[in-house]
Amino acid sequence: MRAVGDRITAGYYIPGARLTLGELSTSTGHGSTALRAALDHLAATGLVTGRWRVADPHPERRTARARSLLAGMIDRGACPAGAALPALSVLVRVLLTERAHTAKALGELADEGVLELAAKGPGRVLPAPANTPVRAPWSPGEKELLDALPSRTRPGAAHDGYTLHLVRHRARKRWKGGVCLPPSAMEEQEGRQAETVHRLITRAVEATQQRAPDLLPDVRSTAAQVMACHALPRTGPLYERLYRLATLATALAHLADALTAPPHSGTTQLRPHQFGLPAPRKDHEDAVSGPARRSTARHHTRRPSAPPSHGW
């Protein structure tokens, strides 16, 4: 059966994802008996493993992908020189990459002189060498803002924190499930994200210009993460485009949090939530919907209804 093999070669499934008869039956329209025979044949050819998982002939690409994204975040100022790196467990969640590949990516950046890893505790970012170009600091230039501007405005693009956190959750869930969106739906999501990126980055630039930049490390860090994720290529297999969507959705949700949080003074060292962990606030709605809504014995407040799913 060529339908299953064509979907795998087209990149509909993330390498290592487990194929299920239910999803394949829905996407191809074939019955379970024919699909079992097709999967056994594909296992014999090496396209899937014996446990019906998509084969991954190039696992080193996971390391390269994590290294590229982390280096892009550092180059754009998400983690200033001398600042401590987040814990490995935090980077795993931000980069959507397994622990072993994330650790290997950190080692490669350390070998290149970008990071200094410690035997115990977090590593730190090293200053750029004198014989190399200076890393691009925040804030982005006019060209980067124009590059983030979508070719056309898409209806339904999310800009509020509540919707962005919902999109983030669904994007990461889809990445974890290993099944990509169809090309048309993927293109629609990329267009909506481009609209969101342009609006939030413009707000971030205005925020850093209106206040002393050192008082807004959260905005600077999360905005740099957004620009690094936005710079990932939109070409290649569908799962590479899904990786861009999921990491960008995470960065956008945390940028929305940083833009609505009150500015703070003092040290500019990164806090854990800037790299993917939730902010230490009273509850989730503090971070995405303004004042906390607490229910008591005398008064109950309805939670806001979920916004449209936008294809996720």
JSON list of N, CA, C and O in Angstrom, two decimals, residues 3-21:
[
{"chain": "A", "resi": 3, "resn": "ALA", "atom": "N", "xyz": [0.01, 4.43, 0.06]},
{"chain": "A", "resi": 3, "resn": "ALA", "atom": "CA", "xyz": [-0.47, 5.62, 0.76]},
{"chain": "A", "resi": 3, "resn": "ALA", "atom": "C", "xyz": [0.30, 5.86, 2.06]},
{"chain": "A", "resi": 3, "resn": "ALA", "atom": "O", "xyz": [0.69, 6.99, 2.37]},
{"chain": "A", "resi": 4, "resn": "VAL", "atom": "N", "xyz": [0.54, 4.78, 2.83]},
{"chain": "A", "resi": 4, "resn": "VAL", "atom": "CA", "xyz": [1.24, 4.94, 4.10]},
{"chain": "A", "resi": 4, "resn": "VAL", "atom": "C", "xyz": [2.69, 5.33, 3.85]},
{"chain": "A", "resi": 4, "resn": "VAL", "atom": "O", "xyz": [3.22, 6.25, 4.50]},
{"chain": "A", "resi": 5, "resn": "GLY", "atom": "N", "xyz": [3.35, 4.66, 2.93]},
{"chain": "A", "resi": 5, "resn": "GLY", "atom": "CA", "xyz": [4.74, 4.99, 2.63]},
{"chain": "A", "resi": 5, "resn": "GLY", "atom": "C", "xyz": [4.89, 6.41, 2.10]},
{"chain": "A", "resi": 5, "resn": "GLY", "atom": "O", "xyz": [5.86, 7.10, 2.44]},
{"chain": "A", "resi": 6, "resn": "ASP", "atom": "N", "xyz": [3.94, 6.87, 1.29]},
{"chain": "A", "resi": 6, "resn": "ASP", "atom": "CA", "xyz": [4.01, 8.23, 0.75]},
{"chain": "A", "resi": 6, "resn": "ASP", "atom": "C", "xyz": [3.88, 9.25, 1.87]},
{"chain": "A", "resi": 6, "resn": "ASP", "atom": "O", "xyz": [4.55, 10.30, 1.86]},
{"chain": "A", "resi": 7, "resn": "ARG", "atom": "N", "xyz": [3.02, 8.97, 2.84]},
{"chain": "A", "resi": 7, "resn": "ARG", "atom": "CA", "xyz": [2.87, 9.91, 3.95]},
{"chain": "A", "resi": 7, "resn": "ARG", "atom": "C", "xyz": [4.14, 9.98, 4.81]},
{"chain": "A", "resi": 7, "resn": "ARG", "atom": "O", "xyz": [4.51, 11.04, 5.30]},
{"chain": "A", "resi": 8, "resn": "ILE", "atom": "N", "xyz": [4.80, 8.86, 4.96]},
{"chain": "A", "resi": 8, "resn": "ILE", "atom": "CA", "xyz": [6.03, 8.85, 5.75]},
{"chain": "A", "resi": 8, "resn": "ILE", "atom": "C", "xyz": [7.13, 9.62, 5.02]},
{"chain": "A", "resi": 8, "resn": "ILE", "atom": "O", "xyz": [7.82, 10.46, 5.61]},
{"chain": "A", "resi": 9, "resn": "THR", "atom": "N", "xyz": [7.30, 9.35, 3.73]},
{"chain": "A", "resi": 9, "resn": "THR", "atom": "CA", "xyz": [8.35, 10.04, 2.98]},
{"chain": "A", "resi": 9, "resn": "THR", "atom": "C", "xyz": [8.06, 11.53, 2.82]},
{"chain": "A", "resi": 9, "resn": "THR", "atom": "O", "xyz": [8.98, 12.34, 2.68]},
{"chain": "A", "resi": 10, "resn": "ALA", "atom": "N", "xyz": [6.79, 11.92, 2.85]},
{"chain": "A", "resi": 10, "resn": "ALA", "atom": "CA", "xyz": [6.43, 13.34, 2.76]},
{"chain": "A", "resi": 10, "resn": "ALA", "atom": "C", "xyz": [6.64, 14.08, 4.08]},
{"chain": "A", "resi": 10, "resn": "ALA", "atom": "O", "xyz": [6.53, 15.30, 4.10]},
{"chain": "A", "resi": 11, "resn": "GLY", "atom": "N", "xyz": [6.93, 13.34, 5.15]},
{"chain": "A", "resi": 11, "resn": "GLY", "atom": "CA", "xyz": [7.21, 13.99, 6.42]},
{"chain": "A", "resi": 11, "resn": "GLY", "atom": "C", "xyz": [6.00, 14.23, 7.29]},
{"chain": "A", "resi": 11, "resn": "GLY", "atom": "O", "xyz": [6.04, 15.08, 8.18]},
{"chain": "A", "resi": 12, "resn": "TYR", "atom": "N", "xyz": [4.92, 13.48, 7.06]},
{"chain": "A", "resi": 12, "resn": "TYR", "atom": "CA", "xyz": [3.73, 13.66, 7.89]},
{"chain": "A", "resi": 12, "resn": "TYR", "atom": "C", "xyz": [3.96, 13.18, 9.32]},
{"chain": "A", "resi": 12, "resn": "TYR", "atom": "O", "xyz": [3.26, 13.58, 10.23]},
{"chain": "A", "resi": 13, "resn": "TYR", "atom": "N", "xyz": [4.96, 12.30, 9.50]},
{"chain": "A", "resi": 13, "resn": "TYR", "atom": "CA", "xyz": [5.20, 11.72, 10.82]},
{"chain": "A", "resi": 13, "resn": "TYR", "atom": "C", "xyz": [6.63, 12.06, 11.26]},
{"chain": "A", "resi": 13, "resn": "TYR", "atom": "O", "xyz": [7.58, 11.95, 10.48]},
{"chain": "A", "resi": 14, "resn": "ILE", "atom": "N", "xyz": [6.74, 12.45, 12.52]},
{"chain": "A", "resi": 14, "resn": "ILE", "atom": "CA", "xyz": [8.05, 12.76, 13.07]},
{"chain": "A", "resi": 14, "resn": "ILE", "atom": "C", "xyz": [8.85, 11.47, 13.21]},
{"chain": "A", "resi": 14, "resn": "ILE", "atom": "O", "xyz": [8.31, 10.45, 13.66]},
{"chain": "A", "resi": 15, "resn": "PRO", "atom": "N", "xyz": [10.13, 11.45, 12.83]},
{"chain": "A", "resi": 15, "resn": "PRO", "atom": "CA", "xyz": [10.93, 10.24, 13.02]},
{"chain": "A", "resi": 15, "resn": "PRO", "atom": "C", "xyz": [10.90, 9.78, 14.48]},
{"chain": "A", "resi": 15, "resn": "PRO", "atom": "O", "xyz": [11.11, 10.56, 15.40]},
{"chain": "A", "resi": 16, "resn": "GLY", "atom": "N", "xyz": [10.61, 8.52, 14.67]},
{"chain": "A", "resi": 16, "resn": "GLY", "atom": "CA", "xyz": [10.47, 7.95, 16.00]},
{"chain": "A", "resi": 16, "resn": "GLY", "atom": "C", "xyz": [9.04, 7.88, 16.48]},
{"chain": "A", "resi": 16, "resn": "GLY", "atom": "O", "xyz": [8.77, 7.23, 17.50]},
{"chain": "A", "resi": 17, "resn": "ALA", "atom": "N", "xyz": [8.10, 8.52, 15.77]},
{"chain": "A", "resi": 17, "resn": "ALA", "atom": "CA", "xyz": [6.70, 8.50, 16.18]},
{"chain": "A", "resi": 17, "resn": "ALA", "atom": "C", "xyz": [6.10, 7.12, 15.92]},
{"chain": "A", "resi": 17, "resn": "ALA", "atom": "O", "xyz": [6.45, 6.43, 14.95]},
{"chain": "A", "resi": 18, "resn": "ARG", "atom": "N", "xyz": [5.19, 6.71, 16.80]},
{"chain": "A", "resi": 18, "resn": "ARG", "atom": "CA", "xyz": [4.53, 5.41, 16.65]},
{"chain": "A", "resi": 18, "resn": "ARG", "atom": "C", "xyz": [3.29, 5.57, 15.78]},
{"chain": "A", "resi": 18, "resn": "ARG", "atom": "O", "xyz": [2.45, 6.45, 16.01]},
{"chain": "A", "resi": 19, "resn": "LEU", "atom": "N", "xyz": [3.17, 4.72, 14.77]},
{"chain": "A", "resi": 19, "resn": "LEU", "atom": "CA", "xyz": [2.02, 4.74, 13.88]},
{"chain": "A", "resi": 19, "resn": "LEU", "atom": "C", "xyz": [0.90, 3.92, 14.50]},
{"chain": "A", "resi": 19, "resn": "LEU", "atom": "O", "xyz": [1.12, 2.81, 15.00]},
{"chain": "A", "resi": 20, "resn": "THR", "atom": "N", "xyz": [-0.31, 4.45, 14.44]},
{"chain": "A", "resi": 20, "resn": "THR", "atom": "CA", "xyz": [-1.47, 3.77, 14.98]},
{"chain": "A", "resi": 20, "resn": "THR", "atom": "C", "xyz": [-2.46, 3.46, 13.87]},
{"chain": "A", "resi": 20, "resn": "THR", "atom": "O", "xyz": [-2.57, 4.22, 12.89]},
{"chain": "A", "resi": 21, "resn": "LEU", "atom": "N", "xyz": [-3.15, 2.36, 14.01]},
{"chain": "A", "resi": 21, "resn": "LEU", "atom": "CA", "xyz": [-4.12, 1.96, 12.99]},
{"chain": "A", "resi": 21, "resn": "LEU", "atom": "C", "xyz": [-5.26, 2.97, 12.90]},
{"chain": "A", "resi": 21, "resn": "LEU", "atom": "O", "xyz": [-5.79, 3.21, 11.81]}
]
